[in-house]
Amino acid sequence: MEKNILALLEKLVEFKSVSSDKKEGGKIINYVAGYLNNKNLLIKRYINNGFSSLLIYGKNHLVNKPFRILLNAHLDVVPALREAFKLKIKGDKAFGRGVYDMKGAAAAIIELFRNLSEKNKLPDDVGLTLVTDEEIGGFSGTKIFSEKKEAKTRLFLGGEPTNLKILMAHKGILKITVTHRGKSAHGSRPWDGKNANVKMASDISRFYTENPLPKREIWATTYSLNLINGGTAFNVISDHAEATFDIRRIYQDQPEKIISKIKKYFPQAEIKVKMNEPGLETDRTVPEVKKLAQILKRYNKEKDLFTKDHYATDGRFYSIKKIPAVHFGLEGGGMHQKNEWIDIKSLSLYYKILEEFIIT
């Protein structure tokens, strides 16, 4: 089984399916549709805003009835050098762009669907969505599926990296731009102008003096100032300065509270919310989640099998609709980094746990 999953993963990694490349996204979707094609599966392809996706389920599924479990995987990746799109095996690790996030989990899920459907053992109430835009927000893939009647479910189960734990929560996202206006003048005559850059620098300094960046991992709202733009030329007083915050908020800190805080430290600035996406919060007592945890407990001996993380996932589109959403993924590391990797042994273990979960 591990050999087959690795062979499929090798092929998936070869596709340079960076989110922005809609054509390559279409190619990998076509490949998977062909790989899964058999008489016992229904495979529906969608194209939304140029992004390709698939909805897959058994031939006997009633389309007007919600799935018991809807599995989800994204086949898009973040940019990388050419050599990263070739799977490399070193010892018990496999390296390549997207192996951890999340073509490795996708390969195991796809192989599971193929094997169960060919043996006519895929439960009628289990479905799968495959998307190609998760890394840039998921608005043309999972978000649209969450609004479709034929993709309704009682549990959304994604395969984001979790190191064989169950991810129950992640932070929400606020993208806020802060803009200061000034007055331009010749750089040699600062008294004739009003420097927007200086005002911005002063406000930023005050903000981080009173709200220092955390020095260790912490489950709290974080404020990352990742973009600053201002000025037009070396010798012109800047009449415009813009800063963009990437704010990852915990559930308790609602957007209104955060916006008020930004306004407090940038009182003369124009504040605009460019993105406001919810986090994910799922109760671990949900029956299907408890069932997954009970199965996982036999294979993962860690005391706490549940986890939470700071990144956002497509699960939020279902969670906001009060549909339980969790993620369960492979062991590995280096997400979005040069040496992204997975533990090869976790592929077959992951497959085995998912198989037991969906067929019992």
PDB file of C-alpha atoms in Angstrom, residues 201-303:
ATOM      1  CA  ALA A 201       6.848  55.165  12.007  1.00  0.00           C
ATOM      2  CA  SER A 202       5.868  56.974  15.201  1.00  0.00           C
ATOM      3  CA  ASP A 203       2.516  55.172  15.460  1.00  0.00           C
ATOM      4  CA  ILE A 204       4.074  51.779  14.695  1.00  0.00           C
ATOM      5  CA  SER A 205       6.728  52.326  17.349  1.00  0.00           C
ATOM      6  CA  ARG A 206       4.098  53.161  19.962  1.00  0.00           C
ATOM      7  CA  PHE A 207       1.987  50.148  18.986  1.00  0.00           C
ATOM      8  CA  TYR A 208       4.800  47.614  19.356  1.00  0.00           C
ATOM      9  CA  THR A 209       6.217  49.283  22.469  1.00  0.00           C
ATOM     10  CA  GLU A 210       2.924  48.614  24.220  1.00  0.00           C
ATOM     11  CA  ASN A 211       2.138  45.380  22.330  1.00  0.00           C
ATOM     12  CA  PRO A 212       5.476  43.587  21.893  1.00  0.00           C
ATOM     13  CA  LEU A 213       5.742  40.631  19.537  1.00  0.00           C
ATOM     14  CA  PRO A 214       5.634  37.266  21.355  1.00  0.00           C
ATOM     15  CA  LYS A 215       8.997  35.542  21.696  1.00  0.00           C
ATOM     16  CA  ARG A 216       7.518  32.055  21.937  1.00  0.00           C
ATOM     17  CA  GLU A 217       4.514  30.206  20.571  1.00  0.00           C
ATOM     18  CA  ILE A 218       1.358  31.422  22.270  1.00  0.00           C
ATOM     19  CA  TRP A 219      -2.387  30.958  21.765  1.00  0.00           C
ATOM     20  CA  ALA A 220      -3.279  34.630  21.544  1.00  0.00           C
ATOM     21  CA  THR A 221      -4.134  37.183  18.881  1.00  0.00           C
ATOM     22  CA  THR A 222      -0.984  38.231  17.007  1.00  0.00           C
ATOM     23  CA  TYR A 223      -0.264  41.352  14.954  1.00  0.00           C
ATOM     24  CA  SER A 224       2.299  40.918  12.172  1.00  0.00           C
ATOM     25  CA  LEU A 225       3.166  44.091  10.264  1.00  0.00           C
ATOM     26  CA  ASN A 226       4.292  42.564   6.976  1.00  0.00           C
ATOM     27  CA  LEU A 227       3.995  45.341   4.387  1.00  0.00           C
ATOM     28  CA  ILE A 228       5.005  49.008   4.538  1.00  0.00           C
ATOM     29  CA  ASN A 229       4.886  51.356   1.549  1.00  0.00           C
ATOM     30  CA  GLY A 230       5.516  55.081   1.434  1.00  0.00           C
ATOM     31  CA  GLY A 231       7.087  57.760  -0.696  1.00  0.00           C
ATOM     32  CA  THR A 232       7.774  58.161  -4.392  1.00  0.00           C
ATOM     33  CA  ALA A 233      11.399  59.298  -4.563  1.00  0.00           C
ATOM     34  CA  PHE A 234      14.510  59.754  -2.444  1.00  0.00           C
ATOM     35  CA  ASN A 235      14.291  63.552  -2.538  1.00  0.00           C
ATOM     36  CA  VAL A 236      10.523  64.015  -2.085  1.00  0.00           C
ATOM     37  CA  ILE A 237       8.785  64.291   1.296  1.00  0.00           C
ATOM     38  CA  SER A 238       6.321  61.410   1.432  1.00  0.00           C
ATOM     39  CA  ASP A 239       2.651  62.405   1.301  1.00  0.00           C
ATOM     40  CA  HIS A 240       1.432  58.826   1.638  1.00  0.00           C
ATOM     41  CA  ALA A 241       2.318  55.854   3.839  1.00  0.00           C
ATOM     42  CA  GLU A 242       0.523  52.521   4.061  1.00  0.00           C
ATOM     43  CA  ALA A 243       1.079  49.614   6.436  1.00  0.00           C
ATOM     44  CA  THR A 244      -0.637  46.222   6.283  1.00  0.00           C
ATOM     45  CA  PHE A 245      -1.263  44.037   9.322  1.00  0.00           C
ATOM     46  CA  ASP A 246      -1.718  40.266   9.159  1.00  0.00           C
ATOM     47  CA  ILE A 247      -3.729  39.664  12.321  1.00  0.00           C
ATOM     48  CA  ARG A 248      -4.409  36.112  13.472  1.00  0.00           C
ATOM     49  CA  ARG A 249      -7.144  36.257  16.075  1.00  0.00           C
ATOM     50  CA  ILE A 250      -8.367  33.791  18.644  1.00  0.00           C
ATOM     51  CA  TYR A 251     -12.096  33.227  18.916  1.00  0.00           C
ATOM     52  CA  GLN A 252     -12.473  35.404  22.028  1.00  0.00           C
ATOM     53  CA  ASP A 253     -11.118  38.501  20.254  1.00  0.00           C
ATOM     54  CA  GLN A 254     -13.851  39.598  17.897  1.00  0.00           C
ATOM     55  CA  PRO A 255     -13.037  41.804  14.861  1.00  0.00           C
ATOM     56  CA  GLU A 256     -14.712  44.899  16.315  1.00  0.00           C
ATOM     57  CA  LYS A 257     -12.443  44.779  19.366  1.00  0.00           C
ATOM     58  CA  ILE A 258      -9.325  44.447  17.204  1.00  0.00           C
ATOM     59  CA  ILE A 259     -10.322  47.271  14.852  1.00  0.00           C
ATOM     60  CA  SER A 260     -10.894  49.559  17.843  1.00  0.00           C
ATOM     61  CA  LYS A 261      -7.429  48.719  19.100  1.00  0.00           C
ATOM     62  CA  ILE A 262      -5.829  49.617  15.754  1.00  0.00           C
ATOM     63  CA  LYS A 263      -7.727  52.916  15.693  1.00  0.00           C
ATOM     64  CA  LYS A 264      -6.444  53.708  19.186  1.00  0.00           C
ATOM     65  CA  TYR A 265      -2.800  53.517  18.081  1.00  0.00           C
ATOM     66  CA  PHE A 266      -3.313  55.071  14.630  1.00  0.00           C
ATOM     67  CA  PRO A 267      -5.857  57.794  15.497  1.00  0.00           C
ATOM     68  CA  GLN A 268      -5.209  60.022  12.471  1.00  0.00           C
ATOM     69  CA  ALA A 269      -4.984  57.206   9.935  1.00  0.00           C
ATOM     70  CA  GLU A 270      -7.483  55.756   7.510  1.00  0.00           C
ATOM     71  CA  ILE A 271      -8.284  52.169   8.554  1.00  0.00           C
ATOM     72  CA  LYS A 272      -9.577  49.600   6.055  1.00  0.00           C
ATOM     73  CA  VAL A 273     -10.428  45.939   6.631  1.00  0.00           C
ATOM     74  CA  LYS A 274      -9.331  44.059   3.497  1.00  0.00           C
ATOM     75  CA  MET A 275     -10.025  40.546   4.785  1.00  0.00           C
ATOM     76  CA  ASN A 276     -12.083  39.200   7.659  1.00  0.00           C
ATOM     77  CA  GLU A 277     -12.150  35.411   7.791  1.00  0.00           C
ATOM     78  CA  PRO A 278     -13.449  33.338  10.702  1.00  0.00           C
ATOM     79  CA  GLY A 279     -11.433  30.824  12.636  1.00  0.00           C
ATOM     80  CA  LEU A 280     -12.357  27.224  13.310  1.00  0.00           C
ATOM     81  CA  GLU A 281     -13.846  25.926  16.554  1.00  0.00           C
ATOM     82  CA  THR A 282     -15.122  22.345  16.814  1.00  0.00           C
ATOM     83  CA  ASP A 283     -16.287  20.525  19.924  1.00  0.00           C
ATOM     84  CA  ARG A 284     -14.306  17.347  20.550  1.00  0.00           C
ATOM     85  CA  THR A 285     -17.477  15.658  21.853  1.00  0.00           C
ATOM     86  CA  VAL A 286     -19.008  15.516  18.342  1.00  0.00           C
ATOM     87  CA  PRO A 287     -19.752  11.772  17.861  1.00  0.00           C
ATOM     88  CA  GLU A 288     -17.772  11.321  14.629  1.00  0.00           C
ATOM     89  CA  VAL A 289     -14.825  13.239  16.098  1.00  0.00           C
ATOM     90  CA  LYS A 290     -14.883  11.045  19.211  1.00  0.00           C
ATOM     91  CA  LYS A 291     -14.935   7.991  16.960  1.00  0.00           C
ATOM     92  CA  LEU A 292     -11.876   9.188  15.031  1.00  0.00           C
ATOM     93  CA  ALA A 293     -10.068   9.893  18.301  1.00  0.00           C
ATOM     94  CA  GLN A 294     -10.845   6.409  19.623  1.00  0.00           C
ATOM     95  CA  ILE A 295      -9.388   4.808  16.496  1.00  0.00           C
ATOM     96  CA  LEU A 296      -6.370   7.120  16.519  1.00  0.00           C
ATOM     97  CA  LYS A 297      -5.673   6.332  20.165  1.00  0.00           C
ATOM     98  CA  ARG A 298      -4.688   2.789  19.222  1.00  0.00           C
ATOM     99  CA  TYR A 299      -1.932   4.064  16.926  1.00  0.00           C
ATOM    100  CA  ASN A 300      -0.816   7.346  18.500  1.00  0.00           C
ATOM    101  CA  LYS A 301       0.231   6.942  22.127  1.00  0.00           C
ATOM    102  CA  GLU A 302       0.486  10.654  22.906  1.00  0.00           C
ATOM    103  CA  LYS A 303      -1.635  11.780  25.837  1.00  0.00           C
TER     104      LYS A 303
END
